[in-house]
mmCIF file of C-alpha atoms and ligand atoms in Angstrom:
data_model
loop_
_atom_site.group_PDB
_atom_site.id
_atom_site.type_symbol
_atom_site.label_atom_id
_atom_site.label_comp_id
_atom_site.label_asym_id
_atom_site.label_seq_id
_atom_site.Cartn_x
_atom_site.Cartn_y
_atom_site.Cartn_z
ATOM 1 C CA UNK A 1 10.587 6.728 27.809
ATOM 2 C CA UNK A 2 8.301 4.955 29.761
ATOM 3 C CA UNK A 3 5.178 3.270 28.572
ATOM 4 C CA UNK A 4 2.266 1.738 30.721
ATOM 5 C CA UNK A 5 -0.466 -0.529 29.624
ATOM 6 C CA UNK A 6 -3.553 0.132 29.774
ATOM 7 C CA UNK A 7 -5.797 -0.221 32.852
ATOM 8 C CA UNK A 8 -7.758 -3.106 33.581
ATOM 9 C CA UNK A 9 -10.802 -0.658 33.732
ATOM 10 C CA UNK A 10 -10.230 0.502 30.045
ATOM 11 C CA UNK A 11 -9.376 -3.189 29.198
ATOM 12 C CA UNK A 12 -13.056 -4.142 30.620
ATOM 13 C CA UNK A 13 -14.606 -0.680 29.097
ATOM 14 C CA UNK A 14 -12.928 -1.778 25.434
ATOM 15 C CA UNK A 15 -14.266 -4.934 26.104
ATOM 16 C CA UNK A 16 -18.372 -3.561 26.769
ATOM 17 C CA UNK A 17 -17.391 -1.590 23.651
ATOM 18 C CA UNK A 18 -16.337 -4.239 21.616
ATOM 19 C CA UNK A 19 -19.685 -6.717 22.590
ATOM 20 C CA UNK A 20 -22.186 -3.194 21.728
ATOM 21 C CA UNK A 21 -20.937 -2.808 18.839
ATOM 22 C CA UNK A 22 -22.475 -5.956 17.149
ATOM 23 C CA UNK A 23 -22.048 -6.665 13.633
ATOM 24 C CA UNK A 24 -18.344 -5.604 11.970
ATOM 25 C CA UNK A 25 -17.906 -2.758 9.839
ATOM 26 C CA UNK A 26 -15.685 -1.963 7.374
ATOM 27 C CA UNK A 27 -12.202 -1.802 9.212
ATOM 28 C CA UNK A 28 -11.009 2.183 9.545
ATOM 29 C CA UNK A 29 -7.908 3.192 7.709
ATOM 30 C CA UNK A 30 -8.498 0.808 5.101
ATOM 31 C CA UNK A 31 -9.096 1.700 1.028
ATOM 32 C CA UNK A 32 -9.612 -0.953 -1.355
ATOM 33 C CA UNK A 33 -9.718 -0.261 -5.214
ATOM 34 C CA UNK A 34 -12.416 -3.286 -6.239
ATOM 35 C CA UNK A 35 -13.331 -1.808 -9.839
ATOM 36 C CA UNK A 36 -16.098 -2.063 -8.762
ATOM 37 C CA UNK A 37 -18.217 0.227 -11.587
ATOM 38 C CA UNK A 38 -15.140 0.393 -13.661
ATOM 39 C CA UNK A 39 -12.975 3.221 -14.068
ATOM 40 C CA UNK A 40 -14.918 5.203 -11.937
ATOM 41 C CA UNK A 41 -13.702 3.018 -8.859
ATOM 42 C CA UNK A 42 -10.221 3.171 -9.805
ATOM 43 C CA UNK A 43 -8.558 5.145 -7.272
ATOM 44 C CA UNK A 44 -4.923 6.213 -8.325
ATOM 45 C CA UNK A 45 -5.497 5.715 -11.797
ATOM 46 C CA UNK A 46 -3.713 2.592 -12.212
ATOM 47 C CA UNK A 47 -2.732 1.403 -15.317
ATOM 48 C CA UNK A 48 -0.278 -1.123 -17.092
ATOM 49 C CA UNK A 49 0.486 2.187 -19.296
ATOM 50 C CA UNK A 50 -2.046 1.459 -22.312
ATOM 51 C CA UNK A 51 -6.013 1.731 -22.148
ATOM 52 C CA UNK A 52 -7.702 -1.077 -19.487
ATOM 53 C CA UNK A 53 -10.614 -2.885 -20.022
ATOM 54 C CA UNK A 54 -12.857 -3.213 -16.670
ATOM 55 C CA UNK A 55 -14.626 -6.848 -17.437
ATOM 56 C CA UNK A 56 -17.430 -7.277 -14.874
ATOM 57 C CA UNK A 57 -16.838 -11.004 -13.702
ATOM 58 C CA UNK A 58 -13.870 -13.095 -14.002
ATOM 59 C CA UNK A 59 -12.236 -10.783 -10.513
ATOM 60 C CA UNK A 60 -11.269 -11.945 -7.334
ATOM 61 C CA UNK A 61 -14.468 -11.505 -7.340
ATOM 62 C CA UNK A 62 -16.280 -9.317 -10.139
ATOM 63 C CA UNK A 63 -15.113 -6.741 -11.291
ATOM 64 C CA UNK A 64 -11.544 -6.286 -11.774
ATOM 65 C CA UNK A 65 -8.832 -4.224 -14.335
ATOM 66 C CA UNK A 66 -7.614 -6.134 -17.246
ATOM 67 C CA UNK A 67 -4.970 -4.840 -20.182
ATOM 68 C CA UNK A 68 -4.438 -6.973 -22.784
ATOM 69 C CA UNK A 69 -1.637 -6.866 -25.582
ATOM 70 C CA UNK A 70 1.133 -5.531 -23.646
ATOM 71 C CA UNK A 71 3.961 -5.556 -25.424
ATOM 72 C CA UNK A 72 6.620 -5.040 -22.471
ATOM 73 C CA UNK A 73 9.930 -6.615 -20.799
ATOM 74 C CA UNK A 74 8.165 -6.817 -17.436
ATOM 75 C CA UNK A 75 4.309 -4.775 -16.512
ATOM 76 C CA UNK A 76 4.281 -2.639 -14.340
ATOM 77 C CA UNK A 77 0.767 -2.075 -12.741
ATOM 78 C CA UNK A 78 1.698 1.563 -11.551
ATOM 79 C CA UNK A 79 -1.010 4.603 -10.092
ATOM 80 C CA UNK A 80 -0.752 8.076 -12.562
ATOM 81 C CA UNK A 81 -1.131 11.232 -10.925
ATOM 82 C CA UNK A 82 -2.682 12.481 -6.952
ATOM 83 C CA UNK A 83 -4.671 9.987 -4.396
ATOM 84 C CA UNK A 84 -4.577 8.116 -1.623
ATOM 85 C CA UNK A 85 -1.990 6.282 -3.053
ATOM 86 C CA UNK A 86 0.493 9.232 -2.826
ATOM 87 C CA UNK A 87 1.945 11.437 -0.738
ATOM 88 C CA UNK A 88 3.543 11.202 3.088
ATOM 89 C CA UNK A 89 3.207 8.090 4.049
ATOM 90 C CA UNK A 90 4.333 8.837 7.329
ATOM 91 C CA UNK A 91 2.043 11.424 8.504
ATOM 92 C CA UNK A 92 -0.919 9.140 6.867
ATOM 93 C CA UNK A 93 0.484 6.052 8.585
ATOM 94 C CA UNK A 94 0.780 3.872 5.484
ATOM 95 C CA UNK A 95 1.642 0.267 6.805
ATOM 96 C CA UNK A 96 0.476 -1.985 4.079
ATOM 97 C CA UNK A 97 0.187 -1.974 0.530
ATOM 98 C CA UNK A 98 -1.463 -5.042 -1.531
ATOM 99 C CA UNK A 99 -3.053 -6.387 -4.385
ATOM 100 C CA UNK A 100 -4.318 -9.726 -6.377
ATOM 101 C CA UNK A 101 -2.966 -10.237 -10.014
ATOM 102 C CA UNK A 102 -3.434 -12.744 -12.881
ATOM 103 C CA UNK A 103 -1.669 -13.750 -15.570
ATOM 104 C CA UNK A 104 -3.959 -14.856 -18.244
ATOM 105 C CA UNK A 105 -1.162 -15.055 -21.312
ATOM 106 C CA UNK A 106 2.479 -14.716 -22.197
ATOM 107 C CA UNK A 107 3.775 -15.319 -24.561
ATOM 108 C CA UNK A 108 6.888 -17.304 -23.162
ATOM 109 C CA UNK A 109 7.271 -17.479 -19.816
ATOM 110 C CA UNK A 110 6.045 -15.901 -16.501
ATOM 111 C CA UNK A 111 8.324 -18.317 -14.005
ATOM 112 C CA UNK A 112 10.556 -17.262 -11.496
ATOM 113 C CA UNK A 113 9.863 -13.594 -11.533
ATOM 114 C CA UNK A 114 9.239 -12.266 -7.964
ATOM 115 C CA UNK A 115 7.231 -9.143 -7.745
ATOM 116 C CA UNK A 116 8.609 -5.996 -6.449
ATOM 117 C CA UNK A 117 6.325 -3.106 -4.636
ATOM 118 C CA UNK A 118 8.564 -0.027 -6.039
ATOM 119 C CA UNK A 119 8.102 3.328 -4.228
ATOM 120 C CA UNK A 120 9.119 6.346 -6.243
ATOM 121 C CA UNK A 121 10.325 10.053 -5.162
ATOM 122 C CA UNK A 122 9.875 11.838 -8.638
ATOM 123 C CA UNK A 123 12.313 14.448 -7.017
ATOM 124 C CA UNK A 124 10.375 17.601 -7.385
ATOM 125 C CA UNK A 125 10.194 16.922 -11.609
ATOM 126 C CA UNK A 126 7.192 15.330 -12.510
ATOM 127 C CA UNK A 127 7.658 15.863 -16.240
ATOM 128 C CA UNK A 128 11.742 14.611 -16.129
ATOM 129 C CA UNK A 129 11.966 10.745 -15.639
ATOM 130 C CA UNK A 130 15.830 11.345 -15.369
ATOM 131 C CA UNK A 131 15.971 11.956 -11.802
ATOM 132 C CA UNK A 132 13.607 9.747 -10.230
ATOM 133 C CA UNK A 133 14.371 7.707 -7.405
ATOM 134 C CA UNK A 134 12.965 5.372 -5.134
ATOM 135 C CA UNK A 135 13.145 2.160 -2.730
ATOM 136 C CA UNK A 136 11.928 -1.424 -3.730
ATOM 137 C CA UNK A 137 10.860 -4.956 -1.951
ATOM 138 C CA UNK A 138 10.759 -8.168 -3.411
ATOM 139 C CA UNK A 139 7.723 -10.342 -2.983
ATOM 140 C CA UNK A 140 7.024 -13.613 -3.822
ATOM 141 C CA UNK A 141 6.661 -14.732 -7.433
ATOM 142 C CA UNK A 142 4.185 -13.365 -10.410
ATOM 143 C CA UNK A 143 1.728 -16.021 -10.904
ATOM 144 C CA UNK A 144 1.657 -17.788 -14.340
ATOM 145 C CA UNK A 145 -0.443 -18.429 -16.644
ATOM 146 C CA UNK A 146 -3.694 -21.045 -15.303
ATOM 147 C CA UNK A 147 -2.664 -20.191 -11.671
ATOM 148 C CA UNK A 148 -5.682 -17.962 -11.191
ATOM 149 C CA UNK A 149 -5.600 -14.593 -8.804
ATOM 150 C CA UNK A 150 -2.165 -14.484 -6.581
ATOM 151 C CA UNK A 151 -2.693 -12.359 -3.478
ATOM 152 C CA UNK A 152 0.495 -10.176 -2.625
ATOM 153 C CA UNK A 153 1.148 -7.771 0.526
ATOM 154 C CA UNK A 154 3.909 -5.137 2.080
ATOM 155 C CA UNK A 155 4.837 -3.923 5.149
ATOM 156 C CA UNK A 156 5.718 -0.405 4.679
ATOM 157 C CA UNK A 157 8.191 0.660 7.646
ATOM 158 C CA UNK A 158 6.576 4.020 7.921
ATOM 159 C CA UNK A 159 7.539 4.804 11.188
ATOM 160 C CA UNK A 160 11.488 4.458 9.876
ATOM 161 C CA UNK A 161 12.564 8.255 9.001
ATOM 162 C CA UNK A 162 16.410 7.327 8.780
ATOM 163 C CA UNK A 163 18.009 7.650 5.349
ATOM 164 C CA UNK A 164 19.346 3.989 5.546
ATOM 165 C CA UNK A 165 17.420 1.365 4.070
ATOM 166 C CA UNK A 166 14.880 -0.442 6.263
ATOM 167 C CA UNK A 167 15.473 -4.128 6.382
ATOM 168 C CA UNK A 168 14.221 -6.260 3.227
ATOM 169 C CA UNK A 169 14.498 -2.634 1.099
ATOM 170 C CA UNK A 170 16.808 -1.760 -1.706
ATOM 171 C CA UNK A 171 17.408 2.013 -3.203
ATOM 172 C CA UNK A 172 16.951 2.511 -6.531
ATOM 173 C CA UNK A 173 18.087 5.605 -9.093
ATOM 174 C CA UNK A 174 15.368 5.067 -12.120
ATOM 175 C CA UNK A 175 17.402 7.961 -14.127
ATOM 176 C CA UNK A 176 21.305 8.836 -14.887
ATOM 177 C CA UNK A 177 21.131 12.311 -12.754
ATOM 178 C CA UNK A 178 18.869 10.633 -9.318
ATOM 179 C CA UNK A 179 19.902 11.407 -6.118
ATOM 180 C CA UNK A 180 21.186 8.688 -4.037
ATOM 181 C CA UNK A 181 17.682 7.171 -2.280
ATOM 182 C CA UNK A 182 17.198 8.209 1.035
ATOM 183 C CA UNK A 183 14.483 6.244 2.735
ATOM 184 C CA UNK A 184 13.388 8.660 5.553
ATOM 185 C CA UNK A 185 12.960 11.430 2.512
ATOM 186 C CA UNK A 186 10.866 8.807 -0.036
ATOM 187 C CA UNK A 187 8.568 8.229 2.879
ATOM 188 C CA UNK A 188 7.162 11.275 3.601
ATOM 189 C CA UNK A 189 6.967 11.980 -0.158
ATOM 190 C CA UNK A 190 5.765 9.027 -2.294
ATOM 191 C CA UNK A 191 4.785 10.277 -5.736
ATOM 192 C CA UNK A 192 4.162 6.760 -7.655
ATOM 193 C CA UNK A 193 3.506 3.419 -6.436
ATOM 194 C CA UNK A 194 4.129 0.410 -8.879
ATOM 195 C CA UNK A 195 3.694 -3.501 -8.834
ATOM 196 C CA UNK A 196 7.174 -4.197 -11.102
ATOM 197 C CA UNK A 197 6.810 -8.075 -12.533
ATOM 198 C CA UNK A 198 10.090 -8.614 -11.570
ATOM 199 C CA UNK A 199 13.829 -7.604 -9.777
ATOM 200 C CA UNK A 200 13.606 -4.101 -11.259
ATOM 201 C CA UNK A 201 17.258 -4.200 -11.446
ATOM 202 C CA UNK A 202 17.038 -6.838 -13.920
ATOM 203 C CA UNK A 203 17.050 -7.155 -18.038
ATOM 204 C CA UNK A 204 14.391 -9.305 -19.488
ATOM 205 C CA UNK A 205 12.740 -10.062 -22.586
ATOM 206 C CA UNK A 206 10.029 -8.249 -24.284
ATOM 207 C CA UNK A 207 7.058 -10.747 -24.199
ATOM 208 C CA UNK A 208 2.880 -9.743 -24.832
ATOM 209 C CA UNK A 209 1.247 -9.623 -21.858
ATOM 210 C CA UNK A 210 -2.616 -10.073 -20.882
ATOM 211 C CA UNK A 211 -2.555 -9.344 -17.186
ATOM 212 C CA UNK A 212 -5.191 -8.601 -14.585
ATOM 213 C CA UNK A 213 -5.524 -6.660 -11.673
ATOM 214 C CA UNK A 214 -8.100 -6.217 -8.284
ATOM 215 C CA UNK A 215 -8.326 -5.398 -5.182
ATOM 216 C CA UNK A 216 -5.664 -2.669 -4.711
ATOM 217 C CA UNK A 217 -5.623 -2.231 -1.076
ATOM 218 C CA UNK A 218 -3.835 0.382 1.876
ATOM 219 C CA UNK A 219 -3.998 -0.085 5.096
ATOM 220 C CA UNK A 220 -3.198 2.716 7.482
ATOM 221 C CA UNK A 221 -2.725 2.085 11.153
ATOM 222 C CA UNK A 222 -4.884 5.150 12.392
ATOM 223 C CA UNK A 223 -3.992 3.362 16.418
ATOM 224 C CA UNK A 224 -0.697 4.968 15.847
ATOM 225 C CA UNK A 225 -1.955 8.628 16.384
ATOM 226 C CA UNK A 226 2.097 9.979 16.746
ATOM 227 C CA UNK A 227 3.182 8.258 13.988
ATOM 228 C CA UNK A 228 6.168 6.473 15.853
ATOM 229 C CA UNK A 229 5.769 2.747 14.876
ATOM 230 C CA UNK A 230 3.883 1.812 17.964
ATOM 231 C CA UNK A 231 0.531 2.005 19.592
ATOM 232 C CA UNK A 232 1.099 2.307 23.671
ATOM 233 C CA UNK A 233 0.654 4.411 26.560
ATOM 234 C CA UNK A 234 1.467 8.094 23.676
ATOM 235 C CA UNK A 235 -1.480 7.414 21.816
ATOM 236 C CA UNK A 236 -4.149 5.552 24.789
ATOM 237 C CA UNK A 237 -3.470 9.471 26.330
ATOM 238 C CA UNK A 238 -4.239 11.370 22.844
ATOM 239 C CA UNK A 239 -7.678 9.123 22.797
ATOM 240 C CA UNK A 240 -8.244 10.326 26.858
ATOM 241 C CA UNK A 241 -7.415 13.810 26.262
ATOM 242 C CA UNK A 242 -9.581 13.754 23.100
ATOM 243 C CA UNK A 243 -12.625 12.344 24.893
ATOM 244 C CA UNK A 244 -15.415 13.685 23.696
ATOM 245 C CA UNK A 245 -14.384 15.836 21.113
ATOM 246 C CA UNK A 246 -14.628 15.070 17.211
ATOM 247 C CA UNK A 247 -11.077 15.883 17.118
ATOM 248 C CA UNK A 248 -10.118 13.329 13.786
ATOM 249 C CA UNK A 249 -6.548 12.523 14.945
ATOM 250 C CA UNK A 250 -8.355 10.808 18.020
ATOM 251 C CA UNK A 251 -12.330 9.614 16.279
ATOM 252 C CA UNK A 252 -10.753 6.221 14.578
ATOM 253 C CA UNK A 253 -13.282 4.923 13.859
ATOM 254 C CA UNK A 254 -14.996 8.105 12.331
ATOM 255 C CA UNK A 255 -18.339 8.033 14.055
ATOM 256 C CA UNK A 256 -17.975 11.635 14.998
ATOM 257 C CA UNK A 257 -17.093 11.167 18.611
ATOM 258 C CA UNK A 258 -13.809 10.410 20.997
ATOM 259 C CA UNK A 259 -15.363 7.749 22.929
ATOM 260 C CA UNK A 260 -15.385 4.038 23.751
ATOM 261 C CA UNK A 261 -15.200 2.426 19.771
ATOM 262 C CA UNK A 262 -11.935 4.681 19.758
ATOM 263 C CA UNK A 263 -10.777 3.412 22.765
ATOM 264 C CA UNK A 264 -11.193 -0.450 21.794
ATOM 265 C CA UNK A 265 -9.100 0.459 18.604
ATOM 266 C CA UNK A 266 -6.255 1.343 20.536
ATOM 267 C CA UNK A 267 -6.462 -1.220 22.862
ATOM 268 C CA UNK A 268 -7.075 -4.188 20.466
ATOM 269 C CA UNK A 269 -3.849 -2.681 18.278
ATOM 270 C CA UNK A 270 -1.365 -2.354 21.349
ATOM 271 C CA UNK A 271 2.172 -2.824 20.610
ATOM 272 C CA UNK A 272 4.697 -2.365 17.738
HETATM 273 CA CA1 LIG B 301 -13.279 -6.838 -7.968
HETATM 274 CA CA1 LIG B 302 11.597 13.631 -11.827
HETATM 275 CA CA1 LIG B 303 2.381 5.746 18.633
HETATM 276 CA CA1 LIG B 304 -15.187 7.558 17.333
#
């Protein structure tokens, strides 16, 4: 494989682009579940497993989800059925996952308990927990109680189709007849997402929990129209031969139009 970079032409085109197009919008390929409105907003239906609250101020900032009285070894802030949350996160390019928590009360302690992004492959059974499977990261510690919101993000390899492990990720068999977890399988079929309080593989107390939740966030890199882990010379030609068009592999920034904003996408997210 060879890979060029880009022209100094296109470099100096991106760069006219970038100048005209004045004030920032929202970043493309980017969802963020804010509450906003309450449960309305919430995309993926997340829940802690009993009935939210959505109080209007006390978020990082306003509004925000909130469950109080959970009576639980470790919450698990988890989305419940079909959304962008779900689904192949290969083909959609899924390369970061995040969110802000609280802890507003427990009722011993919250210490010491890293937080694990868990990825689940229900393995074709929705209604049969037995057989569910998946791949899990540890993240840096829950926060405790008085420590306000705690911002937490992860990579997803999405690009990595092999059934080993990617580095930093640990299979998991949730049920007595799962598979054994095959990463290049769970990618391109996620069918739950949860924010575990702690090394799922480990036994804890049951505590009550008042916990809080906001600003759910994906981030898809849309610059990486093949899907191969890296923006280069592959996906500068699929914006070229696009030109013009409305084709939505190639309009990244979803104006309607190949053109120059599409271009400076590419260009400003060159490399692995
Ligand atoms: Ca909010
Ligand atoms: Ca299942
Ligand atoms: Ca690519
Ligand atoms: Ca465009």
């Amino acid at each position: 494989m060879h890979t060029k970079a880009p022209s100094l032409f296109l470099l100096s085109l991106a760069a006219i682009t970038l100048l005209a197009l004045g004030p920032p919008a929202p970043p493309p390929g980017l969802v963020v579940v804010d509450f906003t409105g309450g449960a309305a907003s919430n995309n993926g239906s997340w829940t802690y497993g009993i009935p939210p609250t959505y109080p209007m101020m006390g978020g990082n900032p306003g509004w925000y989800l909130r469950t109080t009285g959970l009576d639980t070894f470790a919450p698990q802030l988890r989305t419940t059925g079909e959304s962008v949350f779900t689904g192949d996160y290969n083909a959609e390019r899924v390369k970061q996952l995040g969110v802000d928590l609280q802890t507003f009360a427990v009722d011993f302690s919250a210490a010491g308990r890293p937080l694990a992004l868990l990825l689940v492959n229900n393995n074709g059974t929705p209604a049969n927990a037995n057989d569910d499977w998946g791949a899990y990261r540890l993240g840096p510690n829950i926060p405790v109680p008085g420590q306000g919101w705690k911002l937490f993000s992860f990579a997803i390899p999405y690009a990595h189709l092999a059934a080993a492990m990617p580095p930093g990720w640990a299979g998991i068999q949730l049920g007595g007849s799962a598979p054994v977890p095959d990463w290049g399988m769970l990618i391109k079929k996620v069918d739950r997402v949860t924010f575990f309080y702690g090394n799922p593989e480990d036994f804890f107390i049951f505590q009550m929990w008042t916990v809080g939740a906001d600003n759910i966030i994906q981030t898809r890199r849309i610059t990486d129209t093949n899907g191969d882990g890296i923006v280069d010379g592959a996906d500068l030609a699929v914006i070229l031969g696009e030109w013009g068009t409305s084709n939505t592999i190639a309009d990244l920034d979803g104006d309607g139009n190949v053109g120059g904003g599409d271009l400076a996408l590419v260009l400003g997210d060159w490399g692995p």
